[in-house]
Short mmCIF file of C-alpha atoms in Angstrom, two decimals:
data_model
loop_
_atom_site.label_atom_id
_atom_site.label_comp_id
_atom_site.label_asym_id
_atom_site.label_seq_id
_atom_site.Cartn_x
_atom_site.Cartn_y
_atom_site.Cartn_z
CA MET A 25 0.00 0.00 0.00
CA LYS A 26 1.49 3.36 -0.96
CA THR A 27 1.57 6.64 0.95
CA LEU A 28 -0.54 9.50 -0.37
CA ILE A 29 -0.89 13.16 0.55
CA LEU A 30 -4.26 13.84 2.15
CA GLU A 31 -4.96 16.76 -0.20
CA ASP A 32 -4.67 14.42 -3.20
CA VAL A 33 -7.07 11.98 -1.56
CA VAL A 34 -9.53 14.83 -0.94
CA LYS A 35 -9.32 15.94 -4.60
CA GLN A 36 -9.51 12.51 -6.18
CA LEU A 37 -12.37 11.26 -4.02
CA GLU A 38 -14.16 14.63 -4.14
CA LEU A 39 -14.29 14.84 -0.35
CA LYS A 40 -15.52 18.01 1.32
CA PRO A 41 -13.29 19.19 4.20
CA LEU A 42 -15.53 20.23 7.10
CA SER A 43 -12.49 21.26 9.15
CA GLY A 44 -8.71 21.27 8.99
CA GLN A 45 -8.35 22.79 5.50
CA ALA A 46 -4.83 23.89 6.49
CA LEU A 47 -3.86 20.36 7.52
CA LEU A 48 -4.20 18.56 4.20
CA GLN A 49 -0.48 18.19 3.51
CA LYS A 50 -0.12 15.24 5.87
CA GLU A 51 0.59 11.71 4.70
CA VAL A 52 -2.00 8.95 4.49
CA THR A 53 -0.61 5.43 4.96
CA GLY A 54 -3.85 3.49 4.73
CA ALA A 55 -7.42 3.41 5.97
CA TYR A 56 -9.70 1.67 8.42
CA CYS A 57 -13.46 1.33 8.12
CA SER A 58 -15.53 0.66 11.24
CA ASP A 59 -18.25 2.17 13.42
CA LEU A 60 -17.21 0.38 16.61
CA LEU A 61 -14.88 2.60 18.61
CA SER A 62 -13.08 -0.25 20.37
CA ASP A 63 -12.49 -1.92 17.02
CA VAL A 64 -10.86 1.26 15.73
CA MET A 65 -8.83 1.56 18.96
CA GLY A 66 -7.64 -2.01 18.60
CA HIS A 67 -7.03 -2.27 14.88
CA SER A 68 -6.43 1.07 13.19
CA ASP A 69 -2.92 2.43 12.90
CA GLU A 70 -1.17 5.78 12.91
CA GLY A 71 -1.50 7.74 9.67
CA GLN A 72 -4.63 5.97 8.51
CA VAL A 73 -7.87 7.60 7.42
CA TRP A 74 -10.92 6.43 9.40
CA ILE A 75 -14.17 5.90 7.50
CA THR A 76 -17.25 5.94 9.75
CA LEU A 77 -20.86 6.98 10.24
CA GLN A 78 -20.33 7.98 13.88
CA THR A 79 -20.70 11.73 14.31
CA HIS A 80 -20.34 12.33 18.07
CA LYS A 81 -17.31 13.97 19.63
CA ASN A 82 -15.77 10.72 20.91
CA ILE A 83 -14.57 10.04 17.37
CA MET A 84 -12.07 12.88 17.85
CA ALA A 85 -10.76 11.35 21.09
CA VAL A 86 -10.23 8.02 19.35
CA ALA A 87 -8.61 9.60 16.28
CA ALA A 88 -6.28 11.69 18.45
CA LEU A 89 -5.23 8.81 20.72
CA LYS A 90 -4.50 6.68 17.62
CA ASP A 91 -2.79 9.52 15.67
CA LEU A 92 -5.07 8.95 12.68
CA ALA A 93 -4.61 11.19 9.63
CA ALA A 94 -8.26 12.18 9.11
CA ILE A 95 -11.87 11.06 9.54
CA ILE A 96 -14.22 10.56 6.59
CA LEU A 97 -17.93 10.84 7.49
CA VAL A 98 -20.08 8.88 5.05
CA LYS A 99 -23.52 9.48 3.50
CA GLY A 100 -23.27 13.24 3.98
CA LEU A 101 -23.67 12.90 7.75
CA VAL A 102 -23.14 16.08 9.73
CA PRO A 103 -20.92 15.91 12.84
CA GLU A 104 -22.25 17.00 16.22
CA ALA A 105 -21.35 20.42 17.57
CA GLU A 106 -17.81 20.63 18.99
CA VAL A 107 -16.47 17.90 16.68
CA LEU A 108 -15.13 20.45 14.22
CA SER A 109 -13.49 22.69 16.83
CA LEU A 110 -11.94 19.61 18.45
CA SER A 111 -10.79 18.54 14.99
CA GLU A 112 -8.90 21.82 14.53
CA LYS A 113 -7.42 21.56 18.03
CA GLU A 114 -6.23 17.97 17.52
CA GLY A 115 -5.05 18.65 13.96
CA ILE A 116 -7.16 15.89 12.48
CA PRO A 117 -9.38 17.00 9.55
CA VAL A 118 -12.99 15.83 9.26
CA LEU A 119 -13.93 15.14 5.65
CA SER A 120 -17.36 14.49 4.22
CA THR A 121 -18.58 12.31 1.38
CA THR A 122 -22.10 11.66 0.12
CA LEU A 123 -21.10 8.08 -0.73
CA SER A 124 -21.68 5.07 1.53
CA ALA A 125 -18.86 3.49 3.54
CA PHE A 126 -18.69 0.62 1.04
CA GLU A 127 -18.33 2.95 -1.96
CA ILE A 128 -15.82 5.38 -0.45
CA ALA A 129 -13.72 2.55 1.03
CA GLY A 130 -13.60 0.88 -2.38
CA ARG A 131 -12.42 4.05 -4.09
CA LEU A 132 -9.85 4.82 -1.41
CA TYR A 133 -8.57 1.26 -1.60
CA GLN A 134 -8.05 1.62 -5.33
CA LEU A 135 -6.11 4.86 -4.81
CA LEU A 136 -3.89 3.35 -2.14
CA GLU A 137 -3.24 0.15 -4.08
CA ALA A 138 -2.91 1.68 -7.55
CA MET B 17 6.21 10.21 38.87
CA GLU B 18 2.62 9.92 40.04
CA PHE B 19 -0.64 11.47 38.88
CA SER B 20 -4.38 11.02 39.16
CA TYR B 21 -7.39 12.08 37.11
CA ILE B 22 -11.06 12.08 38.03
CA ILE B 23 -13.34 10.27 35.57
CA GLU B 24 -17.04 11.10 35.64
CA GLY B 25 -19.50 8.28 35.06
CA GLY B 26 -22.05 8.78 32.30
CA ASP B 27 -20.33 11.83 30.81
CA PHE B 28 -19.35 10.68 27.34
CA SER B 29 -18.49 14.22 26.27
CA LYS B 30 -15.28 13.97 28.31
CA ALA B 31 -14.49 10.30 27.67
CA GLY B 32 -10.85 9.97 26.68
CA SER B 33 -9.67 13.27 28.15
CA ALA B 34 -7.76 11.64 31.04
CA SER B 35 -6.12 9.22 28.60
CA SER B 36 -5.21 12.11 26.34
CA GLU B 37 -3.47 13.90 29.25
CA VAL B 38 -1.52 10.78 30.20
CA LYS B 39 -0.52 10.19 26.58
CA LYS B 40 1.04 13.67 26.58
CA ILE B 41 3.02 12.75 29.72
CA LEU B 42 4.25 9.51 28.11
CA LYS B 43 5.40 11.46 25.04
CA GLN B 44 7.25 13.96 27.22
CA LEU B 45 8.98 11.05 28.96
CA ASN B 46 10.15 9.85 25.54
CA LEU B 47 8.71 6.36 25.81
CA ALA B 48 8.96 4.30 22.62
CA PRO B 49 6.11 5.26 20.22
CA GLU B 50 4.98 1.63 19.94
CA LYS B 51 4.72 1.43 23.72
CA ILE B 52 2.76 4.69 23.93
CA LYS B 53 0.34 3.43 21.27
CA LYS B 54 -0.42 0.29 23.26
CA ILE B 55 -0.83 2.09 26.57
CA ALA B 56 -3.13 4.63 24.86
CA VAL B 57 -5.47 1.85 23.73
CA ALA B 58 -5.48 0.15 27.15
CA MET B 59 -6.14 3.30 29.18
CA TYR B 60 -8.80 4.63 26.81
CA GLU B 61 -10.76 1.40 27.13
CA ALA B 62 -10.49 1.45 30.92
CA GLU B 63 -11.57 5.09 31.00
CA VAL B 64 -14.57 4.44 28.72
CA ASN B 65 -15.59 1.49 30.91
CA ILE B 66 -15.91 3.84 33.88
CA VAL B 67 -17.86 6.39 31.82
CA ALA B 68 -20.18 3.70 30.44
CA HIS B 69 -20.78 1.68 33.59
CA ALA B 70 -19.81 3.50 36.81
CA TYR B 71 -21.00 6.55 38.74
CA LYS B 72 -17.54 7.98 39.18
CA GLY B 73 -13.95 6.87 39.19
CA VAL B 74 -10.32 7.83 39.23
CA MET B 75 -7.27 6.92 37.18
CA GLU B 76 -4.11 6.80 39.28
CA GLY B 77 -0.79 6.40 37.55
CA LYS B 78 2.74 5.71 38.60
CA ILE B 79 5.66 5.73 36.21
CA ASP B 80 9.19 4.66 37.08
CA ALA B 81 12.22 3.56 35.07
CA GLU B 82 10.83 0.05 34.76
CA LYS B 83 7.12 0.36 34.10
CA VAL B 84 3.93 2.35 33.64
CA PHE B 85 1.32 1.32 36.22
CA LEU B 86 -2.28 2.54 35.88
CA ARG B 87 -5.06 1.85 38.37
CA PHE B 88 -8.70 2.64 37.53
CA ARG B 89 -10.93 2.59 40.59
CA ASP B 90 -14.64 3.21 40.32
CA GLU B 91 -17.78 3.40 42.39
CA GLY B 92 -20.40 1.56 40.41
CA PRO B 93 -22.44 -1.59 39.97
CA GLY B 94 -19.38 -3.84 39.83
CA ILE B 95 -18.96 -6.88 37.59
CA GLU B 96 -20.82 -10.08 38.48
CA ASP B 97 -18.64 -12.45 36.51
CA VAL B 98 -15.18 -11.06 35.70
CA ASP B 99 -14.21 -14.10 33.56
CA LYS B 100 -17.30 -13.54 31.41
CA ALA B 101 -16.57 -9.80 31.14
CA MET B 102 -13.11 -10.68 29.80
CA GLN B 103 -14.63 -12.63 26.90
CA GLU B 104 -14.56 -10.97 23.51
CA GLY B 105 -18.06 -9.83 22.53
CA PHE B 106 -19.60 -9.94 26.02
CA SER B 107 -21.08 -6.61 27.08
CA THR B 108 -23.74 -5.28 29.44
CA ALA B 109 -23.76 -1.81 27.85
CA SER B 110 -27.08 -0.08 27.20
CA GLU B 111 -28.58 0.19 23.72
CA GLU B 112 -27.85 3.93 23.75
CA VAL B 113 -24.17 3.33 24.50
CA ARG B 114 -23.98 0.66 21.78
CA GLN B 115 -25.44 3.00 19.17
CA MET B 116 -22.54 5.34 19.80
CA GLY B 117 -20.20 2.51 18.82
CA PHE B 118 -19.21 1.59 22.36
CA GLY B 119 -20.13 -1.58 24.24
CA ALA B 120 -19.03 -4.06 21.60
CA GLY B 121 -17.47 -6.31 24.21
CA MET B 122 -13.95 -5.47 23.04
CA GLY B 123 -12.81 -3.20 25.88
CA LEU B 124 -11.24 -5.61 28.35
CA PRO B 125 -9.84 -7.85 25.56
CA ASN B 126 -8.26 -4.72 24.04
CA ILE B 127 -6.69 -3.88 27.41
CA ARG B 128 -5.31 -7.41 27.77
CA LYS B 129 -3.81 -7.35 24.27
CA ASN B 130 -2.19 -3.97 24.84
CA SER B 131 -0.69 -4.40 28.30
CA ASP B 132 1.79 -6.72 29.99
CA SER B 133 -0.43 -7.36 32.98
CA LEU B 134 -4.14 -6.80 33.63
CA LYS B 135 -5.83 -7.34 36.97
CA VAL B 136 -9.58 -6.84 37.41
CA SER B 137 -11.16 -7.04 40.85
CA SER B 138 -14.77 -6.18 41.49
CA GLU B 139 -17.40 -6.18 44.16
CA VAL B 140 -21.03 -6.18 43.03
CA GLY B 141 -22.83 -3.08 44.24
CA LYS B 142 -19.60 -1.30 45.17
CA GLY B 143 -17.27 -0.94 42.25
CA THR B 144 -14.44 -2.22 40.13
CA THR B 145 -10.68 -1.79 40.11
CA VAL B 146 -8.67 -2.37 36.94
CA GLU B 147 -4.87 -2.42 37.19
CA ILE B 148 -2.77 -2.23 34.06
CA THR B 149 1.00 -2.62 33.93
CA SER B 150 3.22 -1.98 30.92
CA TYR B 151 6.93 -2.63 31.18
CA ILE B 152 8.95 0.03 29.43
CA ASN B 153 11.90 -2.02 28.20
CA ASN B 154 10.41 -5.03 26.44
#
């Protein structure tokens, strides 16, 4: 799996940054797709993008503790208040897609494996 | 060094904040990144367990040249069957907590996988104590 720059991922997958527009130069080493927080704690790795439908502020705590590169919220879901300010504080952008987890994961996988 | 952080039961808005503070300390102490990653997982799970199940609790930590020791003490309902609670997939979390993506029965197994020693003692109706040890040089 290759390393990409987050900004390129955002452009190619047509993601909408909801926060952290100034933080898109970081590297993406992979991705993890799950809505169970303990699963993400146990199995994601530093530098990965996290694809999820969870929108509450605990996603920022998990992403920060795991040093994840960014969070992609699927199906156009809108994060709860405070998520975006926490996102800026932790330096972890929240990105939005209208696609489902299955579709966005498939496209991101192709980018990372291409 | 020693430290302690209060953890409020039921307050998911602050879940993870104590772990985040301790992670900063571990970074300042220049522990190996791989070690910090594992301790971060273990302490977050223990912290969330208090938030999800107890009324209130405290994380007490002690770090020396040999190890990081973390003790999570709570006042809460306690655990009836600790062996069962250690099983992957077993959870008594509420539906509301599960919908947030917690309570998948992976917390204690995650702690065990990410620590060198895990001790859980509990008294039903009183509370639970979880002790986690991570040796620095292994």
